[in-house]
Coordinates of C-alpha atoms in Angstrom, one line a residue:
M653 CA 103.5 122.2 99.8
A654 CA 99.8 122.5 99.0
A655 CA 99.0 126.1 99.9
K656 CA 95.9 127.4 98.1
Y657 CA 94.8 130.9 96.9
P658 CA 91.7 132.3 95.1
E659 CA 91.8 132.0 91.3
N660 CA 91.7 134.9 88.9
E661 CA 88.5 135.8 87.1
K662 CA 89.8 134.7 83.7
E663 CA 90.0 131.0 84.5
T664 CA 88.9 129.2 87.6
P665 CA 90.5 125.7 87.7
E666 CA 89.7 123.5 90.6
P667 CA 91.2 125.0 93.8
S668 CA 92.8 121.6 94.8
T669 CA 95.0 121.7 91.7
R670 CA 96.7 125.0 92.5
N671 CA 100.0 125.2 94.4
L672 CA 101.4 128.4 95.8
A673 CA 105.1 127.4 95.6
L674 CA 104.6 126.2 92.0
D675 CA 103.2 129.6 90.9
L676 CA 105.9 131.4 92.7
T677 CA 108.5 129.3 90.8
R678 CA 106.8 130.2 87.5
G679 CA 106.8 133.8 88.5
L680 CA 110.6 133.7 89.0
A681 CA 111.0 131.9 85.7
V682 CA 109.1 134.7 84.0
C683 CA 111.5 137.3 85.5
V684 CA 114.5 135.4 84.3
M685 CA 112.9 134.9 80.9
V686 CA 112.3 138.6 80.4
I687 CA 115.8 139.5 81.5
D688 CA 117.5 136.9 79.3
H689 CA 115.5 137.9 76.2
L690 CA 116.5 141.6 76.5
A691 CA 119.9 141.7 74.9
G692 CA 122.9 143.7 76.0
H693 CA 125.8 143.6 78.5
S694 CA 124.1 143.5 81.9
Y695 CA 124.9 142.7 85.5
L696 CA 121.7 140.7 85.7
H697 CA 122.9 138.5 82.8
Q698 CA 125.9 137.6 84.9
I699 CA 123.4 136.0 87.3
T700 CA 120.9 134.5 84.9
Q701 CA 123.2 133.3 82.1
G702 CA 126.1 130.9 82.1
N703 CA 126.1 130.1 85.9
M704 CA 124.0 127.0 85.7
Y705 CA 123.0 124.2 83.3
V706 CA 119.3 125.2 84.1
T707 CA 117.4 128.1 82.5
A708 CA 113.9 129.5 82.7
A709 CA 112.8 127.1 79.9
E710 CA 113.5 124.0 81.8
V711 CA 111.8 125.4 84.9
F712 CA 108.7 126.3 82.8
V713 CA 108.5 122.9 81.3
V714 CA 108.7 121.0 84.6
C715 CA 106.2 123.4 86.2
A716 CA 103.9 122.8 83.2
G717 CA 104.1 119.1 83.8
L718 CA 103.4 119.5 87.5
A719 CA 100.5 121.9 87.0
I720 CA 98.8 120.0 84.2
G721 CA 99.4 116.7 86.1
L722 CA 97.6 118.1 89.1
R723 CA 94.7 119.4 87.1
S724 CA 94.4 116.2 85.0
K725 CA 94.4 114.0 88.1
H726 CA 91.7 116.0 89.7
R727 CA 89.5 116.3 86.6
W728 CA 89.8 112.6 85.8
S729 CA 88.9 111.6 89.4
T730 CA 85.9 113.9 89.5
G731 CA 84.5 113.5 85.9
G732 CA 86.6 111.2 83.7
W733 CA 87.1 112.1 80.1
R734 CA 84.1 114.4 79.9
K735 CA 85.8 116.8 82.4
L736 CA 89.4 116.2 81.3
L737 CA 89.3 116.6 77.5
P738 CA 87.3 119.9 77.0
P739 CA 89.7 122.1 79.0
L740 CA 92.7 120.5 77.2
A741 CA 91.1 121.1 73.8
K742 CA 90.3 124.7 74.7
R743 CA 93.9 125.4 76.0
A744 CA 95.4 123.8 72.9
F745 CA 93.2 126.0 70.7
V746 CA 94.4 129.1 72.5
L747 CA 98.0 128.1 72.2
Y748 CA 97.6 127.4 68.5
L749 CA 95.9 130.8 67.9
W750 CA 98.7 132.6 69.7
S751 CA 101.4 130.7 67.9
V752 CA 99.9 131.5 64.5
F753 CA 99.1 135.1 65.3
L754 CA 102.6 135.8 66.6
L755 CA 104.3 134.0 63.8
I756 CA 102.3 135.7 61.0
G757 CA 102.0 139.1 62.8
I758 CA 105.8 139.5 63.5
G759 CA 106.7 138.0 60.1
A760 CA 104.4 140.5 58.3
L761 CA 105.9 143.3 60.4
N762 CA 109.4 142.3 59.3
K763 CA 108.3 141.9 55.7
F764 CA 106.8 145.4 55.5
S765 CA 109.6 147.0 57.5
P766 CA 112.8 144.7 57.4
G767 CA 114.5 144.7 60.8
L768 CA 111.5 145.3 62.9
G769 CA 111.0 141.6 63.6
Q770 CA 114.3 141.2 65.4
P771 CA 115.4 139.0 67.2
I772 CA 112.6 136.7 66.1
F773 CA 112.9 137.1 62.3
T774 CA 116.2 138.6 61.1
A775 CA 115.3 138.6 57.4
P776 CA 112.0 139.0 55.6
H777 CA 110.4 135.9 54.1
A778 CA 110.7 135.5 50.4
S779 CA 107.0 135.3 49.9
W780 CA 103.7 135.4 51.8
A781 CA 103.2 131.7 51.1
S782 CA 106.6 130.9 52.8
L783 CA 105.3 132.8 55.9
I784 CA 101.6 131.9 56.1
F785 CA 101.5 128.2 55.4
P786 CA 104.4 127.2 57.6
S787 CA 102.9 129.4 60.3
L788 CA 99.5 127.7 60.0
S789 CA 101.2 124.3 60.2
L790 CA 103.5 125.4 63.0
N791 CA 106.5 124.5 60.8
L792 CA 108.4 127.6 61.8
A793 CA 110.6 127.7 64.9
P794 CA 112.2 131.1 65.2
P795 CA 113.9 132.2 68.5
I796 CA 111.6 133.0 71.4
L797 CA 108.4 131.9 69.6
D798 CA 109.5 128.2 69.3
I799 CA 108.4 127.4 72.8
L800 CA 104.6 127.7 72.1
P801 CA 104.4 124.7 69.6
L802 CA 106.3 122.7 72.2
Y803 CA 103.6 123.4 74.8
L804 CA 100.9 122.5 72.3
N805 CA 102.5 119.1 71.8
F806 CA 102.7 118.6 75.5
L807 CA 98.9 119.0 75.7
F808 CA 98.5 116.4 73.0
L809 CA 100.5 113.9 75.1
V810 CA 98.2 114.3 78.1
P811 CA 95.3 112.0 77.0
M812 CA 97.8 109.2 76.3
L813 CA 99.5 109.7 79.6
V814 CA 96.2 109.6 81.5
L815 CA 95.0 106.5 79.6
L816 CA 98.2 104.6 80.5
L817 CA 98.2 105.8 84.1
T818 CA 94.6 104.7 84.7
R819 CA 95.8 101.3 83.6
D820 CA 98.8 101.2 85.8
G821 CA 101.0 101.9 82.8
W822 CA 103.4 104.3 84.5
G823 CA 106.3 101.9 83.9
L824 CA 105.6 101.9 80.2
I825 CA 105.4 105.7 80.2
I826 CA 108.8 106.0 81.8
L827 CA 110.3 103.5 79.4
I828 CA 108.9 105.2 76.3
S829 CA 109.9 108.7 77.5
A830 CA 113.5 107.6 78.4
V831 CA 114.0 105.7 75.1
A832 CA 112.7 108.6 73.0
W833 CA 115.0 111.0 74.9
W834 CA 118.0 108.7 74.6
L835 CA 117.6 108.0 70.9
N836 CA 117.2 111.7 70.1
W837 CA 120.4 112.4 72.0
V838 CA 122.5 109.6 70.6
E839 CA 121.3 110.4 67.1
P840 CA 120.7 114.1 67.3
Y841 CA 117.3 115.3 66.0
S842 CA 116.6 111.8 64.5
L843 CA 113.1 111.9 66.2
S844 CA 112.5 115.6 65.6
W845 CA 110.3 117.1 62.9
P846 CA 112.5 119.5 60.9
P847 CA 111.1 123.1 60.8
A848 CA 111.3 125.2 57.7
D849 CA 113.7 127.6 59.3
R850 CA 116.7 127.2 61.7
G851 CA 118.5 124.9 59.2
G852 CA 115.8 122.3 59.6
R853 CA 116.5 121.8 63.4
T854 CA 114.1 123.0 66.0
Y855 CA 115.8 124.3 69.2
F856 CA 113.3 122.8 71.6
S857 CA 113.2 119.2 70.3
L858 CA 110.0 117.5 71.6
A859 CA 111.6 114.0 71.7
S860 CA 114.1 115.4 74.2
W861 CA 112.1 118.0 76.2
Q862 CA 109.1 115.7 76.7
I863 CA 111.1 113.9 79.4
L864 CA 110.9 117.0 81.7
F865 CA 107.2 117.4 81.1
V866 CA 106.4 113.7 81.6
S867 CA 108.5 113.6 84.8
G868 CA 106.6 116.6 86.2
F869 CA 103.3 115.0 85.2
L870 CA 104.1 111.7 86.9
I871 CA 105.3 113.4 90.1
A872 CA 102.0 115.4 90.2
W873 CA 99.9 112.3 89.5
F874 CA 101.6 110.2 92.3
Q875 CA 102.1 113.1 94.7
K876 CA 100.4 111.4 97.6
R877 CA 102.5 108.2 97.3
L878 CA 105.7 110.2 96.8
R879 CA 104.9 112.3 99.9
A880 CA 104.4 109.2 102.0
W881 CA 107.7 107.8 100.7
W882 CA 109.5 111.2 101.3
F883 CA 108.3 111.2 104.9
W884 CA 110.7 108.4 105.7
T885 CA 113.8 110.0 104.2
P886 CA 116.3 111.6 106.7
S887 CA 115.5 115.2 107.4
Y888 CA 117.5 117.7 105.2
S889 CA 119.8 114.9 103.9
W890 CA 118.3 115.2 100.4
L891 CA 118.7 119.0 100.5
I892 CA 122.4 118.7 101.3
G893 CA 122.9 116.1 98.6
L894 CA 121.0 118.1 95.9
G895 CA 122.8 121.2 97.1
I896 CA 126.2 119.6 96.6
I897 CA 125.3 118.4 93.1
T898 CA 123.9 121.8 92.1
A899 CA 127.0 123.7 93.5
G900 CA 129.3 121.3 91.6
L901 CA 127.5 121.6 88.3
S902 CA 127.2 125.4 88.8
W903 CA 131.0 125.6 89.2
A904 CA 131.4 123.5 86.0
A905 CA 129.0 125.7 84.1
V906 CA 131.0 128.8 85.1
Q907 CA 134.2 127.2 84.0
D908 CA 132.6 126.0 80.8
S909 CA 131.3 129.5 79.9
T910 CA 134.8 130.9 80.2
L911 CA 136.4 128.0 78.2
W912 CA 138.7 127.5 81.2
A913 CA 138.1 123.8 81.7
W914 CA 139.1 122.5 78.3
P915 CA 140.4 124.0 75.1
L916 CA 138.0 124.0 72.1
E917 CA 139.9 121.3 70.2
S918 CA 139.9 118.8 73.1
P919 CA 137.9 115.6 72.5
E920 CA 136.9 115.7 76.2
R921 CA 135.3 119.1 75.7
E922 CA 133.3 117.8 72.7
S923 CA 131.9 115.0 74.9
W924 CA 131.1 117.5 77.7
L925 CA 129.3 119.9 75.3
A926 CA 127.2 117.0 74.1
A927 CA 126.4 116.0 77.7
T928 CA 125.4 119.5 78.6
D929 CA 123.6 120.3 75.3
R930 CA 120.5 122.4 76.0
S931 CA 118.6 121.7 72.8
L932 CA 118.8 117.9 73.2
L933 CA 118.9 118.0 77.0
G934 CA 122.2 116.1 77.5
P935 CA 122.4 113.8 80.6
I936 CA 124.5 116.3 82.6
R937 CA 121.9 118.9 82.1
L938 CA 119.1 116.5 83.1
I939 CA 121.0 115.8 86.3
A940 CA 121.4 119.6 86.9
V941 CA 117.6 120.1 86.4
A942 CA 116.7 117.2 88.7
A943 CA 119.0 118.5 91.5
F944 CA 118.1 122.2 91.2
L945 CA 114.3 122.1 90.8
P946 CA 113.5 120.6 94.2
L947 CA 115.8 123.1 95.8
L948 CA 114.0 125.9 94.0
L949 CA 110.6 124.7 95.0
R950 CA 111.7 124.4 98.6
G951 CA 113.0 128.0 98.4
M952 CA 109.6 129.2 97.0
Q953 CA 107.9 127.4 99.9
T954 CA 110.0 129.6 102.2
I955 CA 109.1 132.7 100.4
A956 CA 105.4 131.7 100.5
T957 CA 105.5 131.5 104.3
T958 CA 107.9 134.3 105.2
P959 CA 105.9 137.5 106.2
S960 CA 108.9 139.8 105.5
L961 CA 108.9 138.7 101.8
I962 CA 105.3 139.6 101.1
H963 CA 106.2 142.2 98.4
L964 CA 108.4 139.7 96.6
R965 CA 105.7 137.1 96.9
R966 CA 103.1 139.4 95.4
V967 CA 105.3 140.2 92.4
L968 CA 106.2 136.5 91.7
L969 CA 102.7 135.3 92.3
T970 CA 101.1 137.8 89.9
L971 CA 103.5 136.8 87.1
G972 CA 103.3 133.1 87.9
Q973 CA 99.5 133.1 87.8
Q974 CA 99.5 134.9 84.5
S975 CA 102.5 133.2 82.9
L976 CA 101.0 132.9 79.4
Y977 CA 99.9 136.6 79.5
A978 CA 103.4 137.5 80.6
Y979 CA 104.9 135.5 77.8
V980 CA 102.7 137.0 75.1
T981 CA 103.0 140.6 76.3
H982 CA 106.8 140.4 76.7
I983 CA 107.2 139.7 73.0
P984 CA 106.6 143.3 71.9
M985 CA 108.9 144.4 74.7
V986 CA 111.7 142.2 73.3
I987 CA 111.2 143.6 69.8
F988 CA 111.1 147.2 71.0
W989 CA 114.2 146.6 73.2
T990 CA 116.2 144.9 70.4
V991 CA 115.4 147.4 67.7
L992 CA 115.3 150.8 69.6
I993 CA 117.1 150.4 72.9
A994 CA 119.9 147.8 72.6
P995 CA 121.8 149.6 69.9
H996 CA 122.1 152.7 72.2
L997 CA 123.3 150.9 75.3
K998 CA 126.9 151.0 74.2
G999 CA 128.0 148.4 76.7
R1000 CA 126.7 150.3 79.7
A1001 CA 125.8 147.4 82.0
W1002 CA 124.1 149.5 84.6
L1003 CA 121.8 151.0 82.1
A1004 CA 120.9 147.7 80.6
S1005 CA 120.2 146.3 84.1
L1006 CA 117.9 149.2 85.0
G1007 CA 116.1 148.7 81.7
Q1008 CA 115.6 145.0 82.3
L1009 CA 114.3 145.6 85.8
A1010 CA 111.9 148.3 84.4
A1011 CA 110.6 145.8 81.9
V1012 CA 109.9 143.2 84.6
F1013 CA 108.2 145.8 86.7
T1014 CA 106.1 147.0 83.7
L1015 CA 105.0 143.4 83.0
W1016 CA 104.1 142.9 86.6
W1017 CA 102.1 146.1 86.7
M1018 CA 100.2 145.2 83.5
A1019 CA 99.4 141.7 84.9
K1020 CA 98.3 143.2 88.2
H1021 CA 96.0 145.7 86.6
R1022 CA 94.8 143.2 84.0
I1023 CA 95.8 145.4 81.1
G1024 CA 94.2 143.9 77.9
F1025 CA 92.7 140.9 79.7
R1026 CA 89.3 141.5 78.0
H1027 CA 90.8 141.4 74.5
L1028 CA 93.4 138.7 74.9
P1029 CA 92.1 135.1 74.7
L1030 CA 94.3 133.7 77.5

């Protein structure tokens, strides 16, 4: 569970805060993210889309909570606020810079040459002011780019979480997190700040998605206690239970994607769609994430210790270690694909699948050889 590895040259967090299975999981999430963002009928999409109520985004958020929780616990225990706050501030500044740069840069590209900003911006902004000022205030939430402000908000939550945890306030954290999620689900987007685009509704609502980050953070903070408790659970019984839940919800997701379970006009279907809603993280989706993530991490542990899977491990580990780099560099890939490649696929699933695999391999090769590392503040 706590396998270690040497850190990269760009950033060297404390070795005790790194987890091999966690980075392998993030590497897999990067692969799925890239495939899902490259549009077109594809065999790979039949695997990554519609088969589960869990996507790469949920995996990324939980992993972020786990990773930041591990680092925060170590930094607090070794240096208190003086060691905890500066790295958080630096990371938040980097995320803010990239958010603003990508929003204004792609918005300007689309303004000068309408259509080149797809699928992020489908239409040029009416004026420079309507692009620049909402970008500086992070009040834009276009597809694909809307995840960065969410991560920035997660970093702002960390000092409050640490403050409460150091005062045995974990119960209060759970209560506040659960109530915020519940209120935002019962009264959709009532606790969400309305962005200037997307009809005033951000897709990744902080009030809802914080529950995944907070859960991961708490698990990381109390990992020693949880391991001691986990030791007394019957061997493999929890794997079987989580596997049954995951299989059942995966079957439901497949039926749901084909509209086989209920007709569109059925009241039951409306309730089911609300319970599995991705933007507000409905309760069924939360159950799916809670069941699937432990199984996925267990699978990554197997990959981490299986000699025959060394090549797969190298690919996933490289992408997982450099997940922000992979995210930023995949943005131009998505625009290039959407504008120049997708219109010529003409429904050929094999060609789209090969192109998506090539994009993942290219991203891995760039990360492996540190292309642009000296010029990208990551």
